[in-house]
Coordinates of C-alpha atoms and ligand atoms in Angstrom, one line a residue:
M19 CA -39.1 19.9 43.4
N20 CA -36.3 19.7 40.8
G21 CA -35.1 23.2 41.0
P22 CA -36.7 26.7 40.6
P23 CA -40.1 26.7 38.7
E24 CA -40.4 28.4 35.3
P25 CA -40.4 32.2 35.7
F26 CA -43.0 32.4 32.9
K27 CA -46.2 30.7 31.7
I28 CA -47.1 29.3 28.3
K29 CA -49.3 31.4 26.1
M30 CA -49.1 29.6 22.8
I31 CA -48.1 26.0 21.8
E32 CA -46.9 24.3 18.6
H33 CA -48.1 20.9 17.7
V34 CA -45.4 18.2 17.1
N35 CA -45.6 14.8 15.5
M36 CA -44.4 11.4 16.9
P37 CA -43.5 9.2 13.9
D38 CA -43.8 5.5 14.6
Q39 CA -40.8 3.1 14.7
K40 CA -41.1 2.1 11.0
K41 CA -41.2 5.7 9.9
R42 CA -38.2 6.7 12.1
S43 CA -36.1 3.8 10.8
Q44 CA -37.0 4.8 7.2
V45 CA -36.4 8.5 7.5
I46 CA -33.1 8.3 9.4
R47 CA -31.8 5.8 6.7
E48 CA -32.9 8.2 4.0
A49 CA -31.2 11.0 5.8
G50 CA -27.9 9.1 5.6
Y51 CA -27.9 8.7 9.4
N52 CA -27.1 12.4 9.7
T53 CA -29.5 14.2 12.0
F54 CA -28.9 17.5 10.1
L55 CA -30.6 15.9 7.1
L56 CA -33.8 15.0 8.9
K57 CA -37.0 17.0 8.2
S58 CA -38.2 18.9 11.3
E59 CA -41.7 17.5 10.9
D60 CA -40.2 14.0 11.6
V61 CA -38.8 15.1 14.9
Y62 CA -40.6 14.9 18.2
I63 CA -38.2 16.6 20.5
D64 CA -35.6 18.7 18.7
L65 CA -32.3 18.9 20.7
L66 CA -30.2 19.5 17.6
T67 CA -29.3 23.0 18.7
D68 CA -30.1 25.9 21.0
S69 CA -29.4 28.2 18.0
G70 CA -32.4 30.2 16.7
T71 CA -34.8 27.7 18.5
S72 CA -35.8 29.7 21.6
A73 CA -39.3 30.7 22.4
M74 CA -39.6 34.5 22.4
S75 CA -41.4 36.4 25.1
D76 CA -44.5 38.5 24.5
Y77 CA -42.3 41.5 25.1
Q78 CA -40.1 40.4 22.2
W79 CA -43.1 39.5 19.9
S80 CA -44.6 42.9 20.6
G81 CA -41.3 44.4 19.5
L82 CA -41.7 42.8 16.1
L83 CA -44.7 45.0 15.5
L84 CA -42.5 48.1 16.2
G85 CA -40.1 47.2 13.4
D86 CA -38.9 50.3 11.6
E87 CA -38.1 48.9 8.2
A88 CA -36.4 52.0 6.8
Y89 CA -33.3 51.0 4.7
A90 CA -31.1 53.4 6.7
G91 CA -31.1 54.5 10.3
S92 CA -33.9 52.2 11.7
R93 CA -35.0 53.1 15.2
N94 CA -34.5 49.4 16.1
F95 CA -30.8 49.6 15.3
Y96 CA -30.4 52.4 17.8
N97 CA -32.3 50.3 20.4
L98 CA -30.0 47.4 19.7
E99 CA -26.9 49.7 19.9
R100 CA -28.1 51.0 23.3
A101 CA -28.8 47.5 24.6
V102 CA -25.2 46.4 23.6
Q103 CA -23.7 49.5 25.2
D104 CA -25.7 49.0 28.4
I105 CA -25.1 45.3 28.8
L106 CA -21.9 44.4 27.1
N107 CA -20.1 47.7 27.7
Y108 CA -19.0 48.2 24.1
R109 CA -19.2 51.6 22.3
W110 CA -19.6 50.5 18.7
I111 CA -21.7 47.7 17.2
V112 CA -22.0 46.4 13.6
P113 CA -25.1 44.2 13.1
T114 CA -24.9 41.0 11.0
H115 CA -27.4 38.4 9.8
Q116 CA -26.0 35.9 12.4
G117 CA -22.8 34.9 14.2
R118 CA -20.8 33.7 11.3
G119 CA -21.4 37.0 9.5
A120 CA -19.7 38.8 12.4
E121 CA -16.9 36.2 12.5
H122 CA -16.3 36.8 8.8
L123 CA -16.0 40.6 9.1
M124 CA -13.9 40.5 12.3
Y125 CA -11.6 37.6 11.6
S126 CA -10.9 38.5 7.9
Y127 CA -9.7 41.9 9.1
L128 CA -7.6 40.7 12.0
V129 CA -6.0 37.5 10.5
K130 CA -3.1 37.8 8.0
P131 CA -1.8 34.7 6.0
G132 CA 0.4 32.6 8.1
Q133 CA -0.8 33.9 11.5
I134 CA -2.3 31.8 14.2
V135 CA -5.2 32.4 16.5
P136 CA -5.1 30.7 19.9
R137 CA -8.6 30.1 21.3
N138 CA -9.7 28.1 24.3
M139 CA -11.3 25.6 22.0
Y140 CA -12.2 25.7 18.3
F141 CA -15.8 26.1 17.1
T142 CA -16.5 25.0 13.5
T143 CA -17.5 28.2 11.9
S144 CA -15.0 30.3 13.9
R145 CA -12.1 28.1 12.8
L146 CA -13.1 28.2 9.2
H147 CA -13.3 32.0 9.3
V148 CA -9.8 32.1 10.7
E149 CA -8.6 29.6 8.0
L150 CA -10.2 31.4 5.0
P151 CA -7.9 34.5 5.3
G152 CA -4.9 32.1 5.7
G153 CA -4.7 31.7 9.4
K154 CA -4.7 28.7 11.8
M155 CA -6.7 28.2 15.0
V156 CA -4.8 26.5 17.8
D157 CA -6.1 25.1 21.1
A158 CA -5.2 27.0 24.3
I159 CA -7.7 25.6 26.7
I160 CA -6.7 24.0 30.0
N161 CA -6.0 20.3 29.7
E162 CA -8.9 19.5 32.1
A163 CA -11.3 20.5 29.3
H164 CA -10.3 17.5 27.2
D165 CA -11.2 15.1 30.0
P166 CA -15.0 14.5 30.1
E167 CA -14.9 13.4 33.7
N168 CA -12.7 16.2 35.2
L169 CA -14.8 18.3 37.5
H170 CA -13.0 21.6 37.2
P171 CA -15.6 24.4 37.7
F172 CA -14.2 26.6 34.9
K173 CA -13.2 24.1 32.2
G174 CA -13.4 26.9 29.6
N175 CA -10.3 28.7 31.0
L176 CA -7.3 29.5 28.8
D177 CA -4.0 28.0 29.8
L178 CA -1.5 30.9 29.9
K179 CA 1.4 28.5 29.7
K180 CA 0.1 27.2 26.4
L181 CA -0.3 30.7 25.1
Q182 CA 3.3 31.5 26.1
G183 CA 4.3 28.3 24.3
Y184 CA 2.7 29.5 21.1
I185 CA 4.4 32.9 21.4
D186 CA 7.8 31.2 21.9
E187 CA 7.2 28.8 19.1
Y188 CA 5.7 31.1 16.4
G189 CA 6.9 34.6 17.5
I190 CA 4.7 37.4 18.7
D191 CA 4.1 38.8 15.2
K192 CA 2.5 35.6 14.1
I193 CA -0.2 35.8 16.7
A194 CA -3.2 37.6 15.2
F195 CA -5.2 37.9 18.4
V196 CA -6.4 35.7 21.3
N197 CA -9.9 34.4 20.9
V198 CA -12.0 33.5 24.0
E199 CA -15.2 31.7 23.7
M200 CA -17.7 32.0 26.6
N201 CA -19.3 28.8 27.9
V202 CA -17.2 26.8 25.4
N203 CA -19.5 24.9 23.1
M204 CA -17.3 22.1 21.9
A205 CA -16.0 21.4 25.5
G206 CA -19.5 20.8 26.7
G207 CA -20.7 24.3 27.5
Q208 CA -18.0 25.0 30.0
P209 CA -17.5 28.5 31.5
V210 CA -14.5 30.8 31.7
S211 CA -13.8 32.4 35.1
M212 CA -13.5 36.1 35.7
E213 CA -10.1 35.5 37.3
N214 CA -8.9 33.8 34.1
L215 CA -10.1 36.7 32.0
R216 CA -8.4 39.2 34.2
K217 CA -5.1 37.3 34.1
L218 CA -5.4 36.9 30.4
R219 CA -5.8 40.6 30.0
E220 CA -2.6 41.3 32.0
F221 CA -0.8 38.7 29.9
C222 CA -2.0 40.1 26.6
D223 CA -1.2 43.7 27.7
E224 CA 2.4 42.7 28.1
Y225 CA 2.6 41.5 24.5
K226 CA 0.1 44.1 23.1
L227 CA -2.1 41.3 22.0
K228 CA -5.8 41.9 21.2
I229 CA -8.5 39.8 22.9
I230 CA -11.7 39.1 21.0
I231 CA -14.5 37.3 22.8
D232 CA -17.0 35.0 21.2
A233 CA -19.8 36.2 23.5
T234 CA -22.4 33.9 22.0
R235 CA -23.3 32.3 25.3
S236 CA -21.9 35.0 27.6
S237 CA -25.1 35.5 29.7
E238 CA -25.0 31.8 30.6
N239 CA -21.2 32.1 31.4
A240 CA -22.0 35.1 33.7
F241 CA -24.5 32.9 35.5
F242 CA -21.7 30.3 36.3
I243 CA -19.4 33.1 37.5
R244 CA -22.1 34.3 39.9
D245 CA -22.8 30.8 41.0
R246 CA -19.2 29.4 41.3
E247 CA -16.7 32.3 41.7
K248 CA -16.0 33.8 45.0
G249 CA -16.9 37.5 45.3
Y250 CA -19.6 37.4 42.6
E251 CA -22.5 35.8 44.6
D252 CA -24.6 38.9 44.8
I253 CA -23.5 40.8 41.8
P254 CA -26.1 41.5 39.1
I255 CA -25.6 39.5 35.8
V256 CA -25.3 42.8 33.9
D257 CA -22.4 43.9 36.1
I258 CA -20.7 40.6 35.6
L259 CA -21.1 40.8 31.8
R260 CA -19.8 44.4 31.7
E261 CA -16.7 43.3 33.7
M262 CA -16.2 40.2 31.4
M263 CA -16.2 42.3 28.3
S264 CA -14.0 45.0 29.8
Y265 CA -11.1 42.6 29.5
S266 CA -11.5 42.4 25.7
D267 CA -11.0 44.6 22.6
G268 CA -14.2 43.4 21.0
C269 CA -16.6 40.5 20.5
I270 CA -18.6 38.6 18.0
Y271 CA -22.0 37.5 19.0
S272 CA -24.5 35.0 17.5
A273 CA -27.8 36.4 18.9
K274 CA -29.5 33.1 18.1
K275 CA -28.5 31.6 21.5
D276 CA -28.6 33.8 24.6
C277 CA -30.6 36.6 23.0
L278 CA -33.6 34.3 22.7
V279 CA -34.3 35.1 19.0
N280 CA -34.6 33.1 15.8
I281 CA -32.1 35.1 13.8
G282 CA -29.5 37.8 14.2
G283 CA -26.0 38.6 15.3
F284 CA -23.5 41.4 15.6
L285 CA -19.9 42.4 16.5
A286 CA -19.1 45.1 19.0
T287 CA -15.9 46.8 20.0
N288 CA -14.1 49.7 21.7
N289 CA -11.4 49.6 19.1
E290 CA -11.9 52.3 16.5
D291 CA -9.9 50.6 13.7
I292 CA -11.8 47.4 14.0
Y293 CA -15.1 49.3 14.0
E294 CA -14.1 51.4 11.0
H295 CA -13.1 48.4 9.0
C296 CA -16.0 46.2 9.8
R297 CA -18.5 49.0 9.4
N298 CA -17.2 49.4 5.9
M299 CA -17.0 45.7 5.1
V300 CA -20.5 45.0 6.3
V301 CA -22.1 46.9 3.4
I302 CA -20.4 44.4 1.0
Y303 CA -21.4 41.2 2.7
E304 CA -24.4 41.8 4.9
G305 CA -26.2 45.0 4.3
L306 CA -26.1 48.7 5.4
H307 CA -24.3 49.3 8.8
T308 CA -27.7 50.0 10.5
Y309 CA -29.2 46.6 9.7
G310 CA -26.5 44.2 8.6
G311 CA -28.9 41.6 7.1
M312 CA -31.5 41.8 9.8
A313 CA -35.0 43.3 9.4
G314 CA -35.7 46.2 11.8
R315 CA -38.1 43.9 13.7
D316 CA -35.3 41.3 14.1
M317 CA -33.0 43.9 15.7
E318 CA -35.8 44.9 18.1
A319 CA -36.2 41.3 19.2
V320 CA -32.5 40.9 19.7
A321 CA -32.3 44.1 21.7
R322 CA -35.1 43.0 24.0
G323 CA -33.8 39.4 24.2
L324 CA -30.3 40.6 25.2
R325 CA -31.9 42.5 28.1
E326 CA -34.1 39.5 29.1
S327 CA -31.0 37.2 29.0
T328 CA -29.6 39.0 32.0
S329 CA -32.4 38.0 34.4
Y330 CA -30.9 35.8 37.1
A331 CA -34.3 34.1 37.7
Y332 CA -34.5 33.1 34.0
L333 CA -30.9 31.9 33.8
K334 CA -31.3 29.9 37.0
Y335 CA -34.4 28.1 35.6
R336 CA -32.7 27.7 32.2
I337 CA -29.5 26.1 33.4
N338 CA -31.3 24.1 36.0
Q339 CA -33.3 22.4 33.2
V340 CA -30.2 21.4 31.4
H341 CA -28.9 20.0 34.7
Y342 CA -32.1 18.1 35.3
L343 CA -31.6 16.1 32.2
G344 CA -27.9 15.6 32.9
D345 CA -28.7 14.4 36.5
L346 CA -31.2 11.8 35.3
L347 CA -28.6 10.3 33.0
I348 CA -25.8 10.4 35.6
K349 CA -28.1 8.6 38.1
A350 CA -28.6 5.8 35.5
G351 CA -24.8 5.5 35.0
V352 CA -24.9 7.0 31.4
P353 CA -21.4 8.5 30.7
I354 CA -21.8 12.3 30.1
V355 CA -19.4 15.3 30.2
R356 CA -19.1 16.7 33.7
P357 CA -19.7 19.2 35.1
I358 CA -22.9 19.5 33.2
G359 CA -22.6 22.6 31.0
G360 CA -24.9 25.6 30.3
H361 CA -26.7 24.9 27.1
A362 CA -26.6 21.1 26.6
V363 CA -25.9 17.7 28.0
F364 CA -23.0 15.9 26.1
L365 CA -23.0 12.1 26.0
N366 CA -19.5 10.6 25.9
A367 CA -19.8 8.3 22.9
L368 CA -16.5 6.6 23.4
K369 CA -17.7 5.3 26.7
F370 CA -21.2 4.6 25.5
L371 CA -20.2 2.6 22.5
P372 CA -16.7 1.3 23.4
H373 CA -17.0 -1.6 21.0
L374 CA -16.9 0.7 17.9
T375 CA -13.7 1.9 16.4
R376 CA -13.2 5.7 15.8
E377 CA -13.7 5.0 12.0
Q378 CA -17.1 3.6 12.9
W379 CA -18.1 7.1 14.1
P380 CA -19.4 6.4 17.6
A381 CA -21.0 9.8 18.2
Q382 CA -22.6 9.9 14.7
T383 CA -23.9 6.4 15.4
L384 CA -25.3 7.3 18.8
A385 CA -27.1 10.4 17.5
A386 CA -28.7 8.4 14.7
T387 CA -29.7 5.6 17.1
I388 CA -31.3 8.0 19.6
Y389 CA -33.5 9.4 16.8
E390 CA -34.4 5.9 15.6
D391 CA -35.4 5.0 19.2
S392 CA -37.5 8.0 20.2
A393 CA -37.6 10.7 17.5
V394 CA -35.4 12.9 19.7
R395 CA -32.9 14.7 17.5
S396 CA -29.4 15.4 18.8
M397 CA -26.1 16.4 17.1
E398 CA -22.7 14.7 16.6
R399 CA -19.8 16.7 18.1
G400 CA -16.8 14.5 17.6
A401 CA -14.5 13.4 14.7
V402 CA -17.1 14.1 12.0
S403 CA -17.3 17.7 13.2
K404 CA -13.6 18.0 13.7
G405 CA -12.9 17.2 10.1
R406 CA -9.5 16.5 8.5
D407 CA -6.1 17.9 9.1
K408 CA -5.6 20.7 6.6
E409 CA -2.0 19.6 5.8
T410 CA -2.1 15.8 5.8
G411 CA -5.8 15.3 4.8
E412 CA -6.1 12.7 7.5
N413 CA -9.2 12.4 9.8
I414 CA -8.6 14.0 13.2
F415 CA -9.9 12.0 16.1
P416 CA -10.4 14.4 19.1
L417 CA -10.4 13.1 22.7
L418 CA -14.0 14.4 22.9
E419 CA -16.3 12.2 20.8
L420 CA -19.6 13.6 22.0
V421 CA -23.3 13.7 21.2
R422 CA -24.9 17.0 22.1
L423 CA -28.4 17.1 23.5
T424 CA -28.9 20.9 23.2
I425 CA -31.8 22.4 25.1
P426 CA -33.7 25.2 23.3
R427 CA -34.5 28.1 25.7
R428 CA -38.0 28.2 27.2
V429 CA -39.3 25.6 24.8
Y430 CA -39.5 22.2 26.4
T431 CA -40.8 21.0 29.8
N432 CA -39.1 18.7 32.3
T433 CA -41.4 15.9 31.1
H434 CA -39.7 16.2 27.7
M435 CA -36.4 15.9 29.5
E436 CA -37.6 12.7 31.2
Y437 CA -38.8 11.2 27.9
T438 CA -35.4 11.9 26.4
A439 CA -33.5 10.5 29.3
E440 CA -35.6 7.3 29.2
S441 CA -34.8 6.7 25.6
I442 CA -31.0 7.2 26.2
I443 CA -31.1 5.0 29.3
R444 CA -32.9 2.2 27.4
L445 CA -30.2 2.4 24.6
Y446 CA -27.4 2.3 27.2
E447 CA -28.8 -0.9 28.6
K448 CA -28.5 -2.6 25.2
R449 CA -25.5 -0.7 23.9
E450 CA -23.5 -3.7 22.8
A451 CA -26.1 -4.4 20.1
I452 CA -25.7 -1.0 18.4
P453 CA -23.9 -1.3 15.1
G454 CA -21.5 1.4 13.8
L455 CA -21.6 3.5 10.6
K456 CA -19.4 4.0 7.6
M457 CA -19.2 7.3 5.8
V458 CA -20.3 7.2 2.2
Y459 CA -20.4 10.9 1.2
E460 CA -18.2 13.7 2.5
P461 CA -18.5 17.4 1.4
K462 CA -15.4 19.6 1.4
Y463 CA -16.4 22.3 3.9
L464 CA -18.0 21.7 7.4
R465 CA -18.7 18.1 6.4
F466 CA -20.9 17.2 9.4
F467 CA -23.8 19.3 8.0
Q468 CA -24.2 17.2 4.8
S469 CA -22.1 14.0 5.1
R470 CA -23.9 10.7 4.7
F471 CA -23.5 7.3 6.3
E472 CA -24.7 3.7 6.0
K473 CA -25.1 1.1 8.8
I474 CA -22.4 -1.5 9.0
K475 CA -24.1 -4.9 8.7
Ligands
P61_530 C1 -24.8 25.6 17.5 F1 -23.4 22.3 14.1 N1 -23.5 27.6 17.0 O1 -24.1 25.5 18.5 P1 -24.3 31.4 13.8 N2 -19.8 30.8 17.8 C2 -20.3 29.9 18.6 C3 -21.4 29.2 18.2 O2 -22.0 28.2 19.0 C4 -22.0 29.4 16.9 C5 -21.4 30.4 16.1 C6 -20.3 31.1 16.6 C7 -24.5 26.7 16.6 C8 -25.1 26.7 15.2 C9 -24.2 25.8 14.4 O3 -21.1 23.3 13.3 C10 -22.1 24.1 13.5 O4 -25.3 32.4 14.3 C11 -19.7 29.6 19.9 O5 -24.8 30.0 13.8 O6 -23.7 31.8 12.5 C12 -23.1 28.7 16.4 O7 -23.1 31.5 14.9 C13 -21.9 30.8 14.7 C14 -24.3 24.4 14.5 C15 -23.1 26.3 13.7 C16 -23.3 23.6 14.0 C17 -22.1 25.5 13.2 O8 -25.7 24.8 17.2

């Protein structure tokens, strides 16, 4: 057997289409070779993202019927507040419509013009919400994270020497706070160790620096701590999560991932000033502080999903499925980021398509080609996502030029994983014949969502 069997059974299914080769070639061309611009109905297996794409449980669905849609003081808000207090160990919570709503409130309060925010590795929306109030996000992850083949078990760790370097270079007053993402998305879904968090807290205490966690994939990070870190083998996931968060001053959370819901988010903190400010600002941008842009029923689903996400049996099955796909590709020699991460398998496009130049957008090309081959949708995570240098306007070409095959939670079977692997292996065998792309349209913000490309003849 390929790992633990599913700790659930399937109660309802959704039909999907398999467009033929002619249709696939036509629609990907019409989408400007950008998988974000494809219609969902033209996709057979959707590995674009694990965000908002999970299958909810019957416990969550039944919670929807218990939505208290009062404008103020909904019962479901208090259920969510209790879940966050129980599991994440924070006293105060401010709900938001999704993760970036929480980033906006938290980061616009904490960042002053000219300040920098060291973070293990950038995420697109996080960086933008640091830049909009005049800040700059800088990379503070260990060097191993930039090497797709390095097998460090906690490639999400922060490098305290890099942090010290930023303090020496910019001065302590210029550091807004330290930002730590759990199971670092852009690094390949790589976890942060408890030891690293503990040492980071000691370091930041010396300088009176705040630590804000991006806890979006913290349950999956907690799983890796239990699996890989000495002393945590038998500790319940909830206790691991509570300890992780205890080293921080607050968190932002996109509930669309680990909380197994289609929409929602929040920020949470033990810092009264942060809470006061964000509770006030949420009414301008999101909605009243007891719903923050979510319906009562959405908050109930988040509260229940957050509790479900701490089941060890569920997390083991979940991460095992991601590893199942990754292992099929490794066995066939396909270059992927290792160790395999928590939410996705990342293809190393620079090694997959070494005949393309960086300006021919290897990861964008590979994502489009996979769709054309098999109607499997993936996502570029390389230079198109990274964007341009704010000062020089030049394209930045990061070391990691990746295609993300992101596995929605509880949605696909291992046969879907096999179908996906077969397509990628087939393409790898004829990789020299794959032509690159040129960019023909580029929007100003978060260009990867809407940019358009043409095939180079
Ligand atoms: C994703 F292509 N992630 O991975 P929101 N922090 C972190 C995230 O992963 C995250 C957010 C904050 C998405 C959706 C997405 O460039 C992209 O609830 C670690 O999406 O607002 C979201 O949370 C923001 C895809 C976002 C992208 C931006 O697929």
